[in-house]
Amino acid sequence: MMHQMRAEYGVGGPPDGVRLWHMVRGAEQVAMCGRELEAGAPVREAVDWGKTPELCCHTCGAYVLRESPYLGAEHQ
Ligand SMILES: [Zn+2]
């Protein structure tokens, strides 16, 4: 299953920059933790999980490790 990182903006929207990175399945706009994300929010390759200066959503991280063990292995 393909995953993609998608950004959640700060309270002020895009001008506030990225607050948190979530993980979505395919091109969905709803994160694995259930959070709805903006259609125009930045995306990143799933392999960048944990490598961004911004924080990653812990709930999404737990789901990803369960669905894609190989992805977790790349971070060890
Ligand atoms: Zn999340």
CSV table of C-alpha atoms and ligand atoms in Angstrom, one decimal:
chain,number,residue,atom,x,y,z
A,1,MET,CA,0.0,0.0,0.0
A,2,MET,CA,1.3,3.4,-1.0
A,3,HIS,CA,1.6,6.1,1.7
A,4,GLN,CA,2.3,9.8,1.4
A,5,MET,CA,3.1,12.4,4.0
A,6,ARG,CA,0.8,15.4,4.0
A,7,ALA,CA,1.2,18.6,6.0
A,8,GLU,CA,-1.1,20.2,8.5
A,9,TYR,CA,-0.8,24.0,8.6
A,10,GLY,CA,-0.7,26.1,11.7
A,11,VAL,CA,-3.8,27.9,13.0
A,12,GLY,CA,-3.2,30.7,10.5
A,13,GLY,CA,-3.3,28.5,7.5
A,14,PRO,CA,-0.5,28.3,4.9
A,15,PRO,CA,1.2,31.6,6.0
A,16,ASP,CA,1.9,29.9,9.3
A,17,GLY,CA,3.8,27.1,7.6
A,18,VAL,CA,3.7,23.4,8.4
A,19,ARG,CA,2.7,22.5,12.0
A,20,LEU,CA,2.7,18.8,11.7
A,21,TRP,CA,3.2,16.0,9.1
A,22,HIS,CA,0.5,13.3,8.8
A,23,MET,CA,0.5,10.2,6.7
A,24,VAL,CA,-2.3,9.5,4.2
A,25,ARG,CA,-3.0,6.4,2.1
A,26,GLY,CA,-2.5,7.0,-1.6
A,27,ALA,CA,-3.9,10.4,-2.5
A,28,GLU,CA,-6.5,10.7,0.3
A,29,GLN,CA,-7.0,14.0,2.1
A,30,VAL,CA,-7.8,12.4,5.4
A,31,ALA,CA,-4.9,11.4,7.5
A,32,MET,CA,-4.6,7.9,9.0
A,33,CYS,CA,-5.3,9.4,12.4
A,34,GLY,CA,-8.6,10.8,11.1
A,35,ARG,CA,-7.5,14.4,10.6
A,36,GLU,CA,-8.8,16.1,7.5
A,37,LEU,CA,-6.1,17.9,5.6
A,38,GLU,CA,-6.2,20.7,3.0
A,39,ALA,CA,-6.2,19.6,-0.6
A,40,GLY,CA,-3.4,22.0,-1.4
A,41,ALA,CA,-1.2,21.1,1.6
A,42,PRO,CA,2.4,20.1,0.8
A,43,VAL,CA,3.1,16.4,0.4
A,44,ARG,CA,6.3,14.4,0.8
A,45,GLU,CA,7.5,10.9,0.1
A,46,ALA,CA,6.7,8.5,2.9
A,47,VAL,CA,10.4,7.7,3.3
A,48,ASP,CA,10.9,11.2,4.7
A,49,TRP,CA,8.8,10.3,7.8
A,50,GLY,CA,10.8,11.4,10.9
A,51,LYS,CA,13.4,13.3,8.9
A,52,THR,CA,11.6,16.6,8.6
A,53,PRO,CA,12.4,19.6,10.8
A,54,GLU,CA,8.7,19.8,11.7
A,55,LEU,CA,7.1,17.2,13.9
A,56,CYS,CA,5.3,14.1,12.7
A,57,CYS,CA,2.0,13.0,14.0
A,58,HIS,CA,2.5,10.2,16.5
A,59,THR,CA,-0.8,8.5,15.8
A,60,CYS,CA,-0.2,8.4,12.1
A,61,GLY,CA,3.3,7.0,12.8
A,62,ALA,CA,1.8,4.1,14.8
A,63,TYR,CA,-0.5,3.2,12.0
A,64,VAL,CA,2.2,3.4,9.4
A,65,LEU,CA,4.5,1.1,11.3
A,66,ARG,CA,1.7,-1.5,11.5
A,67,GLU,CA,0.8,-1.3,7.8
A,68,SER,CA,4.3,-0.9,6.4
A,69,PRO,CA,6.9,-2.6,8.6
A,70,TYR,CA,9.5,-2.2,5.9
A,71,LEU,CA,9.1,1.6,6.2
A,72,GLY,CA,9.9,1.5,9.9
A,73,ALA,CA,12.9,-0.6,9.2
A,74,GLU,CA,14.4,2.1,7.0
A,75,HIS,CA,14.5,4.4,10.0
A,76,GLN,CA,16.5,2.2,12.3
B,1,ZN,ZN,-1.9,12.2,11.9
